[in-house]
Amino acid sequence: PRSTQSRSSAASDVYKRQQIQQMIVKLFQRQTLQFIHHKSKQSKHLKVQQKQRLLLEQSAKEMCQQMKIQQELHKDKQHSVSYTHLRAHETGRNLVCRLLLEKK
């Protein structure tokens, strides 16, 4: 003859399975929230980096435009100098503009 479980034993097994299922669901929810939070932090960091890069590019372009305007204003007063002389007196601002222009 087959052995049968008593009703209380079967109910206990169902209860245990429900507890295990609830624990799995809670664990999954917690891991999902942690993943979302992590991705959100990464996304915010990337957005900040993109804004900083855009601001740097924008300010570099503005500096180049200002330098072009200054060059136009003083073009009559200019005299020729060697490339080495220009590079020797190159400032950080000029360097950024030169590198941006060479990139094009």
Tab-separated table of C-alpha atoms in Angstrom, residues 37-79:
chain	number	residue	atom	x	y	z
A	37	HIS	CA	20.000	52.172	-8.481
A	38	HIS	CA	23.456	51.265	-9.810
A	39	LYS	CA	22.441	52.026	-13.407
A	40	SER	CA	20.893	55.313	-12.293
A	41	LYS	CA	24.152	56.351	-10.618
A	42	GLN	CA	26.118	55.401	-13.732
A	43	SER	CA	23.706	57.319	-15.921
A	44	LYS	CA	23.995	60.448	-13.756
A	45	HIS	CA	27.790	60.214	-13.842
A	46	LEU	CA	27.798	59.881	-17.648
A	47	LYS	CA	25.456	62.844	-18.007
A	48	VAL	CA	27.766	64.982	-15.858
A	49	GLN	CA	30.762	63.928	-17.968
A	50	GLN	CA	28.898	64.723	-21.191
A	51	LYS	CA	27.916	68.168	-19.879
A	52	GLN	CA	31.501	68.889	-18.845
A	53	ARG	CA	32.800	67.804	-22.250
A	54	LEU	CA	30.229	69.962	-24.042
A	55	LEU	CA	31.104	72.968	-21.885
A	56	LEU	CA	34.810	72.516	-22.585
A	57	GLU	CA	34.224	72.212	-26.317
A	58	GLN	CA	31.913	75.207	-26.277
A	59	SER	CA	34.372	77.392	-24.356
A	60	ALA	CA	37.222	76.301	-26.640
A	61	LYS	CA	35.171	77.219	-29.711
A	62	GLU	CA	34.284	80.582	-28.165
A	63	MET	CA	37.964	81.254	-27.449
A	64	CYS	CA	38.850	80.424	-31.044
A	65	GLN	CA	36.176	82.808	-32.307
A	66	GLN	CA	37.463	85.566	-30.033
A	67	MET	CA	41.009	84.986	-31.261
A	68	LYS	CA	39.852	85.165	-34.886
A	69	ILE	CA	38.086	88.455	-34.164
A	70	GLN	CA	41.227	89.814	-32.500
A	71	GLN	CA	43.322	88.677	-35.440
A	72	GLU	CA	40.975	90.448	-37.859
A	73	LEU	CA	41.144	93.635	-35.812
A	74	HIS	CA	44.929	93.595	-35.734
A	75	LYS	CA	45.688	92.152	-39.177
A	76	ASP	CA	47.069	95.471	-40.440
A	77	LYS	CA	49.489	95.640	-37.509
A	78	GLN	CA	50.817	92.116	-37.955
A	79	HIS	CA	54.250	91.247	-39.235
